[in-house]
Short mmCIF file of C-alpha atoms in Angstrom, two decimals:
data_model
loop_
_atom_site.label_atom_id
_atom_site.label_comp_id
_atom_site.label_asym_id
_atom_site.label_seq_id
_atom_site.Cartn_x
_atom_site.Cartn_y
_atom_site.Cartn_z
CA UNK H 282 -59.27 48.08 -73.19
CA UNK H 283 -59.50 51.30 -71.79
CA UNK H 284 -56.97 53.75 -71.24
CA UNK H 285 -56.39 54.30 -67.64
CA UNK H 286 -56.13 50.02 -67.83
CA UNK H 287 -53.37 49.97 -70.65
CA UNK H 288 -51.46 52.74 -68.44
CA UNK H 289 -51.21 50.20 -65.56
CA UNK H 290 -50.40 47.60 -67.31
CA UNK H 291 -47.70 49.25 -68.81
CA UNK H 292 -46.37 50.63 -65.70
CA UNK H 293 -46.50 47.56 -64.13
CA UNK H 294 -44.43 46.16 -67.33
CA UNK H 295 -41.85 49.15 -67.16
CA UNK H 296 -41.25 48.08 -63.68
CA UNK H 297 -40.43 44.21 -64.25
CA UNK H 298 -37.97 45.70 -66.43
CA UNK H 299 -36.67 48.41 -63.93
CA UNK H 300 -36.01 45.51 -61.30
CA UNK H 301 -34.04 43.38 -63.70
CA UNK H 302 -31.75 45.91 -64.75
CA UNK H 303 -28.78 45.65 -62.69
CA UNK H 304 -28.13 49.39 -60.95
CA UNK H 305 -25.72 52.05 -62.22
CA UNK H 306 -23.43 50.97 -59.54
CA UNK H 307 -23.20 47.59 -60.05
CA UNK H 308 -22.62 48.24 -63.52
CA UNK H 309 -19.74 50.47 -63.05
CA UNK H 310 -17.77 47.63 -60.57
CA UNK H 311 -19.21 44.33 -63.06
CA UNK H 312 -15.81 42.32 -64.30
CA UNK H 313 -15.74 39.27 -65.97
CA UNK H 314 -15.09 35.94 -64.10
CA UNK H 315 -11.70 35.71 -65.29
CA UNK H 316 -11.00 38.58 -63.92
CA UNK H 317 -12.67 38.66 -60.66
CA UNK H 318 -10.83 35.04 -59.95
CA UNK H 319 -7.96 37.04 -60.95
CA UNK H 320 -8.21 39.47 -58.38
CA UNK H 321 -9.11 37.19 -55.43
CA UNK H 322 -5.52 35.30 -56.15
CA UNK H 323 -3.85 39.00 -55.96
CA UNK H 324 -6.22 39.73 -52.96
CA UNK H 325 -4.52 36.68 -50.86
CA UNK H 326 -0.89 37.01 -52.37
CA UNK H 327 -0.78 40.47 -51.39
CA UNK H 328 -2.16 39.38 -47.90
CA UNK H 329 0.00 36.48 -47.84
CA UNK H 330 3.56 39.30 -48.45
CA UNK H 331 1.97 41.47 -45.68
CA UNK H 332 2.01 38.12 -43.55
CA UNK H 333 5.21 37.33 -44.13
CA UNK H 334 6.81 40.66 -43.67
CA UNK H 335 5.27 40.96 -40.35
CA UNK H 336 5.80 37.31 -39.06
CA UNK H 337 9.61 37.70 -39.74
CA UNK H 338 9.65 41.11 -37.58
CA UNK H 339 10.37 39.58 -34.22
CA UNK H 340 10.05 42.57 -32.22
CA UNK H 341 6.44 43.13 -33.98
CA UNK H 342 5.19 39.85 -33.07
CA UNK H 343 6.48 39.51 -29.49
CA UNK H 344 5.01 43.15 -28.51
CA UNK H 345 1.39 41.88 -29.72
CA UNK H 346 -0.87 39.66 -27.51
CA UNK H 347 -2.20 38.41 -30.29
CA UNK H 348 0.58 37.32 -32.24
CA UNK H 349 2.95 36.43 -29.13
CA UNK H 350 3.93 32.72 -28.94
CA UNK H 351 4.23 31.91 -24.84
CA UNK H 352 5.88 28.97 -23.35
CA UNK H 353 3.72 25.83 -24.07
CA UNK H 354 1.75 24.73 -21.38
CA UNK H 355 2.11 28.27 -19.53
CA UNK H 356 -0.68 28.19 -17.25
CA UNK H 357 0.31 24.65 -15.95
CA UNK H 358 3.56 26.15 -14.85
CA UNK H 359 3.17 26.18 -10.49
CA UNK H 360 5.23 28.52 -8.30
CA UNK H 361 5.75 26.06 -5.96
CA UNK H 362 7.77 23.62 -8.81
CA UNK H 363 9.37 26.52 -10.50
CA UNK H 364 10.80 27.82 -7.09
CA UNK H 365 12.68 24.43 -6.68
CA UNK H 366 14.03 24.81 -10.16
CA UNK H 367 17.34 26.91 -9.89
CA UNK H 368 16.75 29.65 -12.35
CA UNK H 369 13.46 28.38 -13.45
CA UNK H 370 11.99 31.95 -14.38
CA UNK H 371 15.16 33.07 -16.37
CA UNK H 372 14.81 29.91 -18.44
CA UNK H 373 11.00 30.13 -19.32
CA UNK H 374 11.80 33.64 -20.42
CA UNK H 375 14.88 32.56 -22.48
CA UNK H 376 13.34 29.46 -24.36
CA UNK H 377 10.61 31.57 -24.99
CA UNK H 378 12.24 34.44 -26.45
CA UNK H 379 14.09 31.60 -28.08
CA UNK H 380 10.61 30.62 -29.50
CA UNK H 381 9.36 33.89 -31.00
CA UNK H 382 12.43 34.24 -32.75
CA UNK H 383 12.57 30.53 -34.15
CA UNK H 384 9.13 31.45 -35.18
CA UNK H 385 10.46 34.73 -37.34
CA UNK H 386 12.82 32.80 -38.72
CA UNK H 387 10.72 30.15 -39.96
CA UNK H 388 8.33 32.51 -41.54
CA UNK H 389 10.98 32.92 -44.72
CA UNK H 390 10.17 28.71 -44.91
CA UNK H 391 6.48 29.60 -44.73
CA UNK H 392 5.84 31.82 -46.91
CA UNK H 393 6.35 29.53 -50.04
CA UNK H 394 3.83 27.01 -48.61
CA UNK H 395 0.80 29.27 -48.57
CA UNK H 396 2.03 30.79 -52.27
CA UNK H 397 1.92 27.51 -53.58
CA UNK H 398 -1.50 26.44 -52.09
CA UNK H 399 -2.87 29.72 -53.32
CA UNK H 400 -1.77 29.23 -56.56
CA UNK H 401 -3.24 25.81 -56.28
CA UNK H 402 -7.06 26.77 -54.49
CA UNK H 403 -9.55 26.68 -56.92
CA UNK H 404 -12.62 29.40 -56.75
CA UNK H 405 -16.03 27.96 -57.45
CA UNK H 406 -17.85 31.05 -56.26
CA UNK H 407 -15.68 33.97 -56.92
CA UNK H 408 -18.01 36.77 -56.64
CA UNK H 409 -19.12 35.28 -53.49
CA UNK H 410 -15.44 35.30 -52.25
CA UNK H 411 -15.43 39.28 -53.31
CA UNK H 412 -18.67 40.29 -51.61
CA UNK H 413 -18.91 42.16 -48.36
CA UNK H 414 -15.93 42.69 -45.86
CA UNK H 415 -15.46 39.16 -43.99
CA UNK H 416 -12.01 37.38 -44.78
CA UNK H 417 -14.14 34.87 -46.96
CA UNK H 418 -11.06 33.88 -49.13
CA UNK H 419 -8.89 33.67 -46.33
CA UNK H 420 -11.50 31.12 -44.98
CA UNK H 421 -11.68 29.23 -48.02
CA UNK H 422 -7.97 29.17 -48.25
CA UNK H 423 -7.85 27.39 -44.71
CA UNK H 424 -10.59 25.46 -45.00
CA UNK H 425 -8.81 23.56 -48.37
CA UNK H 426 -5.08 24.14 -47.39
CA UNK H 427 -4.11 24.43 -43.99
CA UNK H 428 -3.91 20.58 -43.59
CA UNK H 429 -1.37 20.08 -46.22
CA UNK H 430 0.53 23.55 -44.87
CA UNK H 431 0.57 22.53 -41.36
CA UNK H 432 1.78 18.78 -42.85
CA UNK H 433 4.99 20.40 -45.26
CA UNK H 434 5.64 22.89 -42.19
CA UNK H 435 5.85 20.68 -39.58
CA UNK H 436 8.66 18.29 -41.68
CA UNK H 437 10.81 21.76 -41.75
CA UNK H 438 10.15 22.50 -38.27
CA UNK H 439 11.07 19.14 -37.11
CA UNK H 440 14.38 19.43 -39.17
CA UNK H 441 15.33 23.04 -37.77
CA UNK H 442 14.59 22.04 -34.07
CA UNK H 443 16.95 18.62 -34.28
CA UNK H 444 20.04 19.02 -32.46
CA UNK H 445 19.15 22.92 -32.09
CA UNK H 446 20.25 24.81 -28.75
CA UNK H 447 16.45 25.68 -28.41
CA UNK H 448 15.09 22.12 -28.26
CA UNK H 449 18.18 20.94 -25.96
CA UNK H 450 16.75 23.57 -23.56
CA UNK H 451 13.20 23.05 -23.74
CA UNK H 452 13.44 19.49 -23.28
CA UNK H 453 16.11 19.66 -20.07
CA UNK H 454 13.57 22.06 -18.54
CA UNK H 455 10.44 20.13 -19.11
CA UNK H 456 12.65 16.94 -17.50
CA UNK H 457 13.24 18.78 -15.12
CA UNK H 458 9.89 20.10 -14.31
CA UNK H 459 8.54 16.94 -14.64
CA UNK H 460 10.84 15.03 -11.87
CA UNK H 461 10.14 17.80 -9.25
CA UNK H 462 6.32 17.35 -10.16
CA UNK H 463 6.27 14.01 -9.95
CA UNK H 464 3.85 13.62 -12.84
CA UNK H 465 4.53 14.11 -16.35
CA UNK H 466 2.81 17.59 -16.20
CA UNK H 467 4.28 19.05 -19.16
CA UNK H 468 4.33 16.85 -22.42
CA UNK H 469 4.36 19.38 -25.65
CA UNK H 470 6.26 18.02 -28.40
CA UNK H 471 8.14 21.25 -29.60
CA UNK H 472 7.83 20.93 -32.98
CA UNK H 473 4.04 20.31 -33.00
CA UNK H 474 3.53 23.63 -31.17
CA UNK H 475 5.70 25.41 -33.01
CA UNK H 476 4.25 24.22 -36.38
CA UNK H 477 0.50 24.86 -34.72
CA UNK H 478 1.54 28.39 -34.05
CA UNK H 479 3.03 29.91 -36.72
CA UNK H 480 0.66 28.83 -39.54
CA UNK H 481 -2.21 30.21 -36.78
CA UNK H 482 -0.25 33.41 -36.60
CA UNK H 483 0.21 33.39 -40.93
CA UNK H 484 -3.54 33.01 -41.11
CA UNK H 485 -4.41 35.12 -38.55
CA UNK H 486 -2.25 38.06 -40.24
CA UNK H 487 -3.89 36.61 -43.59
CA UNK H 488 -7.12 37.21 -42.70
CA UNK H 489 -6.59 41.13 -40.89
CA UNK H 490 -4.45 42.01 -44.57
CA UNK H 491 -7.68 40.43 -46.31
CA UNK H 492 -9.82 42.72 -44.42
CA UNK H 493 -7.69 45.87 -45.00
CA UNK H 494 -7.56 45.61 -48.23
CA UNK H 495 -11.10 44.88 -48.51
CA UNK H 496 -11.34 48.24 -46.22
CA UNK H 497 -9.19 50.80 -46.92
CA UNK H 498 -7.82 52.06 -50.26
CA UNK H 499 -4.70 52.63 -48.93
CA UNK H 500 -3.96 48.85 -49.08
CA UNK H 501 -5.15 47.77 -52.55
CA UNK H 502 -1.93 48.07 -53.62
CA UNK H 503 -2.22 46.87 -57.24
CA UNK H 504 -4.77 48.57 -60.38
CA UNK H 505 -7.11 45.32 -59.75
CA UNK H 506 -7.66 45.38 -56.09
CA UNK H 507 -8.50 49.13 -56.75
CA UNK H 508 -11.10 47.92 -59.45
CA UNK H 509 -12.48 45.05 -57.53
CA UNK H 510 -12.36 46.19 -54.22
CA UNK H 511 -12.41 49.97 -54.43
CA UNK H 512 -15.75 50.48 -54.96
CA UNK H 513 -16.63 49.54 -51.12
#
């Protein structure tokens, strides 16, 4: 064989090798399973306390469209039915500042819920879950657990709202809507909507904390979202 031939295949050889050599960088950010399932826990119970602290700041909430819970069935409302409704306007406005701040409230109750079903989500991909910036463990978290959330946090709702001042009102105004309207136009169980909204507002806040931390350094709080995450 001559040489020129043995050079090439050599080269060729040398460059198998090259390719299955993982780079420098990855490396440097490697960690073992344990570990990495480690730090996708601490990546959603660190979003999961940013959640909570901003779902229990009413004035937060209600200044952000996005976070904002409105009076259900808003757009049905009509002019010419709320006009016939003495104070109709100051009431929407009441029950739902009423709403917003129920909603705050209720956060303290939800934050257990979604510690608990984190603690109780298994990870059968985990380095999957900790690639790239999408809120993929936030996704996996609601794809396994928001049914059984949404199930424990509508019981509390349901025992909050009985009897309470805020479901008295809502229900006397949606009468009365209804009797001037002639139709049963407005027909949102309270408690449903409220439990609907604020687990879509927890995950919602979830999923943005997942992405900052995934983002910026300034919110990997802890040594092993540093490690895990840092290197983005």
């Amino acid at each position: 064989m001559n040489k020129p031939f043995k050079y090439l295949i050599f080269s060729v050889f040398l460059g198998i090798i090259i390719l299955m050599v993982p780079s420098c960088k990855e490396l440097e950010t490697f960690i073992p399973e344990e570990e990495a399932t480690a730090a996708v826990k601490e990546l959603l119970q660190v979003s999961s306390d940013s959640a909570y602290a901003q779902s229990s700041n009413n004035a937060r909430m209600s200044s952000d469209e996005l976070t904002k819970i409105y009076f259900p069935q808003n757009d049905d409302l009509t002019n010419n039915i709320m006009n016939k409704i003495p104070g109709g306007d100051h009431e929407v406005i009441e029950i739902t500042e009423a709403l917003n701040s129920e909603a705050c409230l209720l956060a303290a109750d939800l934050k257990p819920l979604f510690d608990d079903a984190i603690n109780n989500t298994s990870f059968d991909d985990v380095y999957y879950l900790i690639e790239s910036d999408e809120c993929r463990a936030s996704s996996l978290l609601k794809s396994r657990q928001e049914y059984a959330i949404k199930t424990l946090c509508k019981q509390i709702v349901q025992t909050r709202l009985i009897d309470s001042d805020l479901n008295h009102e809502y229900t006397a105004f949606q009468n009365a809507y209804n009797i001037i309207a002639g139709a049963k136009v407005l027909h949102t169980e309270l408690n449903e909507f409220l439990t609907e909204k604020i687990c879509e507002r927890y995950f919602y806040l979830l999923q943005v904390e997942e992405y900052n931390i995934r983002t910026q350094s300034s919110h990997q709080r802890t040594d092993l979202l540093t490690k895990v995450f840092g290197h983005k």
